[in-house]
Short mmCIF file of C-alpha atoms and ligand atoms in Angstrom, two decimals:
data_model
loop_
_atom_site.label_atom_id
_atom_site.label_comp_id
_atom_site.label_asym_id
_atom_site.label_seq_id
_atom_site.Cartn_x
_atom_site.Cartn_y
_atom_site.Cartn_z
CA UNK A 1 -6.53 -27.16 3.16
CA UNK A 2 -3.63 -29.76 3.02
CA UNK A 3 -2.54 -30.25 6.65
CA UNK A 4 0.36 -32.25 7.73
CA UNK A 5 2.16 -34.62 10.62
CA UNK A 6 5.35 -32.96 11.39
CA UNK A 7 8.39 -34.41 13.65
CA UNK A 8 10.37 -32.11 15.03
CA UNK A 9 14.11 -32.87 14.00
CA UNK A 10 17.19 -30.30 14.95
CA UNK A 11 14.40 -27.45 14.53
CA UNK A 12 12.99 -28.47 11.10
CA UNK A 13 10.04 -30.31 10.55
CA UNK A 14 9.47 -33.02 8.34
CA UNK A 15 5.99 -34.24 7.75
CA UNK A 16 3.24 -36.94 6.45
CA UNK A 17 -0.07 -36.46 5.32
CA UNK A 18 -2.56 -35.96 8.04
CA UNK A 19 -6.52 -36.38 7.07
CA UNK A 20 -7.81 -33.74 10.13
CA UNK A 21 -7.36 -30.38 9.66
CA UNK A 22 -8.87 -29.42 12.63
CA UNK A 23 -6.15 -31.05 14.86
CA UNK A 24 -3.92 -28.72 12.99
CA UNK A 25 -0.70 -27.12 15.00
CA UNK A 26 1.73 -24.77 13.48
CA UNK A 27 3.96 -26.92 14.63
CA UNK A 28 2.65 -29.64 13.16
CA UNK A 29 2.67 -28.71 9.52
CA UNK A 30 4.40 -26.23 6.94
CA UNK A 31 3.93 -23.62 4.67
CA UNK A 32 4.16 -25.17 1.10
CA UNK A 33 4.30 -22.84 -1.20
CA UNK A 34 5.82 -18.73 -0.81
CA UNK A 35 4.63 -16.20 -3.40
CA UNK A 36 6.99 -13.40 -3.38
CA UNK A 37 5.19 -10.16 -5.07
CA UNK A 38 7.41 -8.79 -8.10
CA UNK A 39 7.93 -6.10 -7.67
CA UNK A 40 8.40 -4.86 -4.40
CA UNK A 41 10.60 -3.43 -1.96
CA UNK A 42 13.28 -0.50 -3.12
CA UNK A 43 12.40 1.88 -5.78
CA UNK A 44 14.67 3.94 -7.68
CA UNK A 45 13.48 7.11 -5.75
CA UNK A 46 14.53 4.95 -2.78
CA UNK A 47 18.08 3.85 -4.34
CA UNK A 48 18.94 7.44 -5.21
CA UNK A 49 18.24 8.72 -1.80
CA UNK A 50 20.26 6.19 0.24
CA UNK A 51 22.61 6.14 -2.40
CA UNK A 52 23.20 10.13 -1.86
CA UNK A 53 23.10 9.80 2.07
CA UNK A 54 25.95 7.01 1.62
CA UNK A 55 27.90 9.16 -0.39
CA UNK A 56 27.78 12.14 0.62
CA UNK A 57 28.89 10.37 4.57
CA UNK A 58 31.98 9.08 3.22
CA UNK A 59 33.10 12.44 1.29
CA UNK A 60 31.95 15.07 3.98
CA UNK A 61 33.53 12.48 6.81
CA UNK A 62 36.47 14.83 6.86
CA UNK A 63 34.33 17.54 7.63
CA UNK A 64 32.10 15.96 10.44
CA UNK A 65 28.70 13.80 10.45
CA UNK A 66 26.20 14.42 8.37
CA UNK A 67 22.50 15.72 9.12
CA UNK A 68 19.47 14.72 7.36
CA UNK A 69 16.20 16.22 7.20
CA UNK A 70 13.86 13.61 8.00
CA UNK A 71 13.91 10.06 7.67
CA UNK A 72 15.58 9.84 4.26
CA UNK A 73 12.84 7.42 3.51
CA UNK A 74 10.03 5.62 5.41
CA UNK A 75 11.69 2.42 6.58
CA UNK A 76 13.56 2.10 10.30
CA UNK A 77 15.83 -0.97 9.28
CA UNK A 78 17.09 1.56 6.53
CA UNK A 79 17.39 4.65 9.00
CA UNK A 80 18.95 2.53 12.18
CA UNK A 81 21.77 1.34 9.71
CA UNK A 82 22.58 4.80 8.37
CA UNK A 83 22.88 6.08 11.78
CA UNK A 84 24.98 2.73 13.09
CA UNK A 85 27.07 2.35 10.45
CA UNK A 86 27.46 6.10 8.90
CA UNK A 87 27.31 8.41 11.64
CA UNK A 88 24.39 10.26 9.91
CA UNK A 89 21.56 12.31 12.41
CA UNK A 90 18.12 12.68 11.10
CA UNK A 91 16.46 15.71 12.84
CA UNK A 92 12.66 16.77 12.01
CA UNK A 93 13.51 20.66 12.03
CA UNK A 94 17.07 22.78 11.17
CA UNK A 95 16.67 24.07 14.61
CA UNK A 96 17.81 21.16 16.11
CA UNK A 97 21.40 21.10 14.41
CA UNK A 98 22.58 23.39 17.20
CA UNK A 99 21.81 21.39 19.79
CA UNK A 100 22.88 18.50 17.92
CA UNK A 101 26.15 20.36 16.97
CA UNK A 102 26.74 21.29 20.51
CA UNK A 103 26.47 17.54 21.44
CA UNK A 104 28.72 16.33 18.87
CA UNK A 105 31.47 18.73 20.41
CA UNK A 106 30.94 17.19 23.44
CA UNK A 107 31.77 13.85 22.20
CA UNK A 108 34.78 15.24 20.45
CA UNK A 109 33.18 15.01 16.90
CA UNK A 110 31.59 17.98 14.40
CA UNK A 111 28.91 18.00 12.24
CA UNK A 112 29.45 18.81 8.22
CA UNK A 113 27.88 22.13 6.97
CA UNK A 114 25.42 20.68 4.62
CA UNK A 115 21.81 18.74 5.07
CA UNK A 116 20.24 16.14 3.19
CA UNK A 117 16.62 16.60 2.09
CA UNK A 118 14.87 13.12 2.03
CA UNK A 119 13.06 11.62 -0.92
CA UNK A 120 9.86 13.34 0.38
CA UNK A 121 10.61 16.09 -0.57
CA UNK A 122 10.90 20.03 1.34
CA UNK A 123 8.91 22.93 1.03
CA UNK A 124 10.55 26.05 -0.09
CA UNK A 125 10.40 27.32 3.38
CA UNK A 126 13.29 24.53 4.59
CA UNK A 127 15.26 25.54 1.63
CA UNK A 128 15.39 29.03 2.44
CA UNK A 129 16.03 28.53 5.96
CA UNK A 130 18.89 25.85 5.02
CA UNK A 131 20.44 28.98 3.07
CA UNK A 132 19.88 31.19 5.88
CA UNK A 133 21.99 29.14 7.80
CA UNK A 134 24.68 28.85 5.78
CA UNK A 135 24.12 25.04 4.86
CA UNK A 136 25.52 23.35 1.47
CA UNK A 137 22.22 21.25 0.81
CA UNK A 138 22.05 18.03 -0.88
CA UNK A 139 18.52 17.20 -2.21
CA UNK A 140 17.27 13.54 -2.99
CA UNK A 141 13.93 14.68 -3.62
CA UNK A 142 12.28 12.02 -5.75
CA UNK A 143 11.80 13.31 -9.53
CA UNK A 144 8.46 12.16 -9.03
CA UNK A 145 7.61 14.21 -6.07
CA UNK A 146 8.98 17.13 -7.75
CA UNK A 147 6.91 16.73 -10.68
CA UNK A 148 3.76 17.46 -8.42
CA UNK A 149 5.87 19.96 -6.81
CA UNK A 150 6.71 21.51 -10.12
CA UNK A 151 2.54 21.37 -10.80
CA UNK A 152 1.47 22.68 -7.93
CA UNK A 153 3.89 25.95 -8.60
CA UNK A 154 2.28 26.07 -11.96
CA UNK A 155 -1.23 25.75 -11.45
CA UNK A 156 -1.05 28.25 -8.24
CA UNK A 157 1.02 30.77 -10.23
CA UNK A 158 -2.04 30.34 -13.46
CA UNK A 159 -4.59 31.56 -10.28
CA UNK A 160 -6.03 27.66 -9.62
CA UNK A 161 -6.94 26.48 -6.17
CA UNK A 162 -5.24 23.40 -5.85
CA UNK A 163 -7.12 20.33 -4.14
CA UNK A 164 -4.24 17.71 -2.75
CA UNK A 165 -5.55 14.42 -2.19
CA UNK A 166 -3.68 13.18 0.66
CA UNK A 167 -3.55 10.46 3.49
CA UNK A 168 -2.48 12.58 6.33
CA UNK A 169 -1.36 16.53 6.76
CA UNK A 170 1.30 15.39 8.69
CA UNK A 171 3.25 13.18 5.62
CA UNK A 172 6.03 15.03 4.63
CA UNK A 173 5.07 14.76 0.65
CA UNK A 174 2.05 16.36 1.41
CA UNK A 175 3.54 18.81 4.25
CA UNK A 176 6.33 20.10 1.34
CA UNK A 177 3.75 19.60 -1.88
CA UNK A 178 1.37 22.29 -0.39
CA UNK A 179 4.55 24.19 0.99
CA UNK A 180 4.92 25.42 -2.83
CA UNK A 181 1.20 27.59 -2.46
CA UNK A 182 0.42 27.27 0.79
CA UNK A 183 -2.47 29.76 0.65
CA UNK A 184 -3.81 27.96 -2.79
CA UNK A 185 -3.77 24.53 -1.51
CA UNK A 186 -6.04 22.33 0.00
CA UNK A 187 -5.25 18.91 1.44
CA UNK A 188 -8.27 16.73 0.81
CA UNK A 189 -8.58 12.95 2.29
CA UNK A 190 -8.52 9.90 -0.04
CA UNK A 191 -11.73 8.09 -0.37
CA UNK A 192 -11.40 5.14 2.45
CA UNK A 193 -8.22 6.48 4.64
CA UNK A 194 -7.82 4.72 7.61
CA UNK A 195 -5.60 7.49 9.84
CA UNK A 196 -7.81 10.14 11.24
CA UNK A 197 -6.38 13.58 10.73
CA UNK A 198 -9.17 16.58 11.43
CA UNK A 199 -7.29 18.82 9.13
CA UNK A 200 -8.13 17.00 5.84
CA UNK A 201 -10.83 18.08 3.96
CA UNK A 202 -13.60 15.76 3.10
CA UNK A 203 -14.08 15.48 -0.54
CA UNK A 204 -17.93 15.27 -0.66
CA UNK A 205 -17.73 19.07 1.18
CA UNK A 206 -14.53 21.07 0.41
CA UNK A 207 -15.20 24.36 -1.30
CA UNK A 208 -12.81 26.38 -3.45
CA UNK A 209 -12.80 30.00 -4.05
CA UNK A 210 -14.00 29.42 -7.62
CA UNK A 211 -14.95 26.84 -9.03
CA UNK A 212 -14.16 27.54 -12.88
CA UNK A 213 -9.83 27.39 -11.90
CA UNK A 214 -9.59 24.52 -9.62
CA UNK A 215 -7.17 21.40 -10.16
CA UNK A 216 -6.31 18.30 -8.60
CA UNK A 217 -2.88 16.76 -7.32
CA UNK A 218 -2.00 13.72 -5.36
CA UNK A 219 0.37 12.11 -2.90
CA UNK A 220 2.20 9.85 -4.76
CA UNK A 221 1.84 7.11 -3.02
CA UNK A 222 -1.67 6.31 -2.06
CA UNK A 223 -4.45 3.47 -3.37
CA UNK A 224 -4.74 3.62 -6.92
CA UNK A 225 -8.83 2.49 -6.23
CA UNK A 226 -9.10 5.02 -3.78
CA UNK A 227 -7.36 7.96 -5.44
CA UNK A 228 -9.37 7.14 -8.68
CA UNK A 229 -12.75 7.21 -6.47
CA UNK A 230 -11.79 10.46 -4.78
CA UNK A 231 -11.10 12.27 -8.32
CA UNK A 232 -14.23 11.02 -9.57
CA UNK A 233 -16.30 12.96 -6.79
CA UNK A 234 -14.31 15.92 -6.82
CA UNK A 235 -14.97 15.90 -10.55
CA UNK A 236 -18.99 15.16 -10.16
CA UNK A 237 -18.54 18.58 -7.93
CA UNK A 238 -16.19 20.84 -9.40
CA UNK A 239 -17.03 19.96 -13.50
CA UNK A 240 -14.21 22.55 -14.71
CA UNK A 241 -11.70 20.43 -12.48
CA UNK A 242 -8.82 20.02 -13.94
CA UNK A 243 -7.11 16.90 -14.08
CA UNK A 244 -3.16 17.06 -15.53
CA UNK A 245 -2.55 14.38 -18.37
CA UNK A 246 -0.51 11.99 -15.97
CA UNK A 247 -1.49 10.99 -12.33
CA UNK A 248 0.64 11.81 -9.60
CA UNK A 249 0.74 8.42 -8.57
CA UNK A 250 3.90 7.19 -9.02
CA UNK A 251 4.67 3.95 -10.68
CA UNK A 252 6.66 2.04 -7.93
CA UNK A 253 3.32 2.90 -6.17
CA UNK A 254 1.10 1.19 -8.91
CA UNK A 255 3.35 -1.29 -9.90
CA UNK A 256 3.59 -2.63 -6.24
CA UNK A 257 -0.15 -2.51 -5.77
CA UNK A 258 -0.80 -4.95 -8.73
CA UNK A 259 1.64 -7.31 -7.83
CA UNK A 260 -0.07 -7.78 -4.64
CA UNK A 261 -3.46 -8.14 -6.79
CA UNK A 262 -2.01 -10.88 -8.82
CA UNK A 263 -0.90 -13.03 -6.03
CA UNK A 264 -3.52 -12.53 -3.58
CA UNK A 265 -6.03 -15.14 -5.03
CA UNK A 266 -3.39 -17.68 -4.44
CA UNK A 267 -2.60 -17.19 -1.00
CA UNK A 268 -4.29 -17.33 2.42
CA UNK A 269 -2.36 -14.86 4.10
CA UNK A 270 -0.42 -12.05 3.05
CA UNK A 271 2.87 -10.69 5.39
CA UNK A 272 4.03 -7.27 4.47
CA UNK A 273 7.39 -6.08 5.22
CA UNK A 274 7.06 -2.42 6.33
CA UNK A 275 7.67 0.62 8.70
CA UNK A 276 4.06 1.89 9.47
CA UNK A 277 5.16 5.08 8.61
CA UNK A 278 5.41 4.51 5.18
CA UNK A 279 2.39 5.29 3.18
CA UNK A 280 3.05 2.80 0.19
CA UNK A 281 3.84 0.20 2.41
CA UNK A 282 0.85 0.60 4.15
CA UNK A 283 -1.54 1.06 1.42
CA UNK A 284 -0.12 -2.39 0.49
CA UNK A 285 -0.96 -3.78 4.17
CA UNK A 286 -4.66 -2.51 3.38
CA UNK A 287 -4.69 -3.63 0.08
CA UNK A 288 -3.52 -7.81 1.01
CA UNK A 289 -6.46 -7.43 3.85
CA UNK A 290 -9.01 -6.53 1.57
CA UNK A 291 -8.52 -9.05 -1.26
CA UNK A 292 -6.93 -11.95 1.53
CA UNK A 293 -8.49 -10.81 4.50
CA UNK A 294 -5.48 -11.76 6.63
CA UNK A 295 -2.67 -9.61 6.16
CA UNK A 296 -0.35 -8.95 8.79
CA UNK A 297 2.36 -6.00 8.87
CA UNK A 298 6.06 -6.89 10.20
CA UNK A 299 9.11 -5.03 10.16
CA UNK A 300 11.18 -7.93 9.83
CA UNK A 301 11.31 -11.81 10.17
CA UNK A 302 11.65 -11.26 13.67
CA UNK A 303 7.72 -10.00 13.99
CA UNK A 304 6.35 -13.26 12.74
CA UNK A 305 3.97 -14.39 15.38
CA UNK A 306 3.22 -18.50 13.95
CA UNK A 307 -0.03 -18.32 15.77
CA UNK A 308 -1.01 -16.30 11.94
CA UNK A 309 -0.01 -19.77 9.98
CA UNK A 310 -2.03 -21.84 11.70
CA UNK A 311 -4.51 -22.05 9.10
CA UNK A 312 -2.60 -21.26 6.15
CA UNK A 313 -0.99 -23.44 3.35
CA UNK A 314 -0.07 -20.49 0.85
CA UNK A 315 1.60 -17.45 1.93
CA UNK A 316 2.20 -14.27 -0.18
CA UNK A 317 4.78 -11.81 1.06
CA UNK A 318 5.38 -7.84 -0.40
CA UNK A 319 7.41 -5.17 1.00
CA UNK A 320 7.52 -1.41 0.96
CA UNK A 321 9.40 0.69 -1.95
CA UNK A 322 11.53 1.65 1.21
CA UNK A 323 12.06 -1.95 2.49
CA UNK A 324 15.65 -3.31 2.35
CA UNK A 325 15.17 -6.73 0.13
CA UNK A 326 17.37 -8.65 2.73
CA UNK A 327 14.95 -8.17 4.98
CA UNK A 328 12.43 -10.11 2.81
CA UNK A 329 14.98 -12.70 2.09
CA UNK A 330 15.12 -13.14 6.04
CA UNK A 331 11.26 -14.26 5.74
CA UNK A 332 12.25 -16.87 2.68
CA UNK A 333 14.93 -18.76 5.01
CA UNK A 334 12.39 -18.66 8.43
CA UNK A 335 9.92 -20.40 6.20
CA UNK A 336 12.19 -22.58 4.30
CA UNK A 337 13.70 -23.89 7.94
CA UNK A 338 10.61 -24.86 8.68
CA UNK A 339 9.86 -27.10 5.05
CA UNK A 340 13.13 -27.77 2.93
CA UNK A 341 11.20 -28.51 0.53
CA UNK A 342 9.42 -25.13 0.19
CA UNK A 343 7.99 -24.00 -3.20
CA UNK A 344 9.42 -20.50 -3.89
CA UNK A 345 7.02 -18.52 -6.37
CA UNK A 346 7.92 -15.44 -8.00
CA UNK A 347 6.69 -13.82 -11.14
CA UNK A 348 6.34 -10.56 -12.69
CA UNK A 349 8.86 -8.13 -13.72
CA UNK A 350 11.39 -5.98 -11.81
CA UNK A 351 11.76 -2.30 -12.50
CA UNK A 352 14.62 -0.72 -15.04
CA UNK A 353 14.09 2.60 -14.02
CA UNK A 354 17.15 4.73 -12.21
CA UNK A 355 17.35 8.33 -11.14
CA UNK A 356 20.42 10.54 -11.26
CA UNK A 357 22.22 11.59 -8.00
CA UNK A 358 21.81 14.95 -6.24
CA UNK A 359 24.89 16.90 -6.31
CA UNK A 360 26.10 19.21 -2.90
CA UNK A 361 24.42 23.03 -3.75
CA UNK A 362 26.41 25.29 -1.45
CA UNK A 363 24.82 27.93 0.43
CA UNK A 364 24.22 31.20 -1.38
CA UNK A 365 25.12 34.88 -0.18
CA UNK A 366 21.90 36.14 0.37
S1 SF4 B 401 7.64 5.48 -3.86
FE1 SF4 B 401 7.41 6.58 -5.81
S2 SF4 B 401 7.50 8.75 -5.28
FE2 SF4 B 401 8.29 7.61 -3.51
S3 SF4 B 401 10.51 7.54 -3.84
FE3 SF4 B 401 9.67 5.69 -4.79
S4 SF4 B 401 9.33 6.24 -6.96
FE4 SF4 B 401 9.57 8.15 -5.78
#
């Protein structure tokens, strides 16, 4: 590894060849060269939601704030500015728009009669309770979620038990995926998931009712490795399993994944811009460790702790489908600061793909 004399000047550093490595300081040397994984960050199931939050703030403002049902998608940065800048209110259940209604009145404001479903996606149930209460609903359900969605109606309706690979029971993709046939649905883990949830089923030992009408469906956002691995066994046990022509996992998923494979033999250590709530993002985090072995997660520029440089020359940065890009420019201009003369790498392709916007659904007399 390269390792060079510094001077600090005005808070850059300019530097020299150095022949000890070992003497090393961050602050004594600089990052030469940045790979930036292409692509990354938004997707256009991402783009589409925000897109529809934004809107739909501006035309209901005459009408009050707006309320969204959960985080429209799995980034804080992204959430904090909507509720800064737009006066939107994420809430986890429709019971809390009373209280959050009453509270609004107190503050001299109202809230608009219509909710927001986030790119997760909602189980029927929401949607029928968002009619019960009279709420116009808006929903930026990615089409890609609702594909599986649209499966998993399918399948349960043809009499198959449905077996939902999954990272948690708690993500809402999974939570509105096996809302569609509840009773016909079983969330199974991923080979290799890190979060402990006792309510997944292990694949090696979940039963069905019968084993001749049983199909698979997936998150859409997990390991591409690991969701491959945990097919495979379910398919060694249940032979008749059917598998539908195209995975569940979605592209921004894949695409994001092998960009991090093609720079990670180039760099020696790997900073991933995301909320650890979001499951791509994280599958990315695991996925830079494994093939690095030093990947570090931050939510923004401001997480960089330059004890991790010390011993790196090449560093690859990635970010979340639900990662704001700015925040990954943020990274470029710490590390540029730091070495003017900073080699800026980026190859691959970005994404041409778009997705239309929701329109407003008013309530329906029921
Ligand atoms: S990560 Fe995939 S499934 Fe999720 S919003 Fe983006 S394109 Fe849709």
């Amino acid at each position: 590894m390269t390792c060079y004399l510094a001077t600090q000047v005005d808070s850059k550093f300019v530097g020299g060849l150095r022949d000890t490595p070992a003497a090393c300081r961050y602050d004594e040397r600089m990052i030469e060269k940045l790979y930036l994984a292409k692509p990354r960050g938004f997707c256009a199931g991402v783009v589409m939601a925000i897109e529809a939050v934004e809107d739909a703030a501006t035309e209901l403002s005459h009408e009050g704030d707006l309320a969204v049902y959960h985080a429209i998608v799995h980034n804080n940065t992204v959430v904090e500015r909507l509720e800064d800048t737009r006066n939107v209110h994420f809430v986890e259940a429709l019971s809390e728009l009373d209280g959050l209604r009453k509270r609004a009145a107190q503050d001299k404001r109202q809230l608009a009669d219509t909710v927001v479903f986030s790119a997760h996606g909602v189980s029927p149930a929401v949607r029928q309770e968002a009619n019960r209460l009279g709420l116009a609903t808006i929903d930026a359900t990615c089409p890609l979620v609702t594909k599986v969605h649209t499966e998993a109606k399918k399948y349960a309706k043809e009499g198959y038990h449905i077996l939902l690979i999954g990272d948690s029971t708690k993500h809402q993709e999974v939570i509105g995926t096996r809302g569609e046939a509840p009773e016909a649905t079983t969330v199974v883990s991923v080979i290799g998931n890190r979060k402990h949830d006792p309510e997944l089923a292990d694949p090696h030992t979940v039963t069905v009712p019968n084993a001749e009408k049983v199909v698979v469906l997936t998150q859409t956002t997990l390991s591409v490795d690991d969701t491959m691995k945990t097919i495979a066994i379910l398919k060694e046990r249940f032979p008749k399993l059917v598998i539908p022509p195209r995975d569940d996992l979605c592209y921004a998923t894949k695409n994001r994944q092998d960009a991090v494979r093609n720079i990670a033999p180039h760099v020696d250590m790997f900073l991933v811009v995301t909320s650890d709530y979001s499951s791509n993002g994280m599958r990315l985090l695991e996925l830079a460790e494994d093939l690095c072995g030093n990947a570090k997660r931050v939510e923004s520029v401001d997480d960089i702790d330059e004890s991790w440089l010390e011993h790196a020359t090449n560093v690859g940065v990635t970010s979340a489908a639900s990662t704001p890009d700015d925040l990954v420019q943020a990274i470029v201009n710490f590390f540029k600061t730091r070495n003017p003369k900073l080699n800026v790498v980026e190859e691959g392709e970005w994404e041409d793909i778009t997705f239309r916007k929701p329109k407003r659904i008013p309530a329906t007399a029921s």
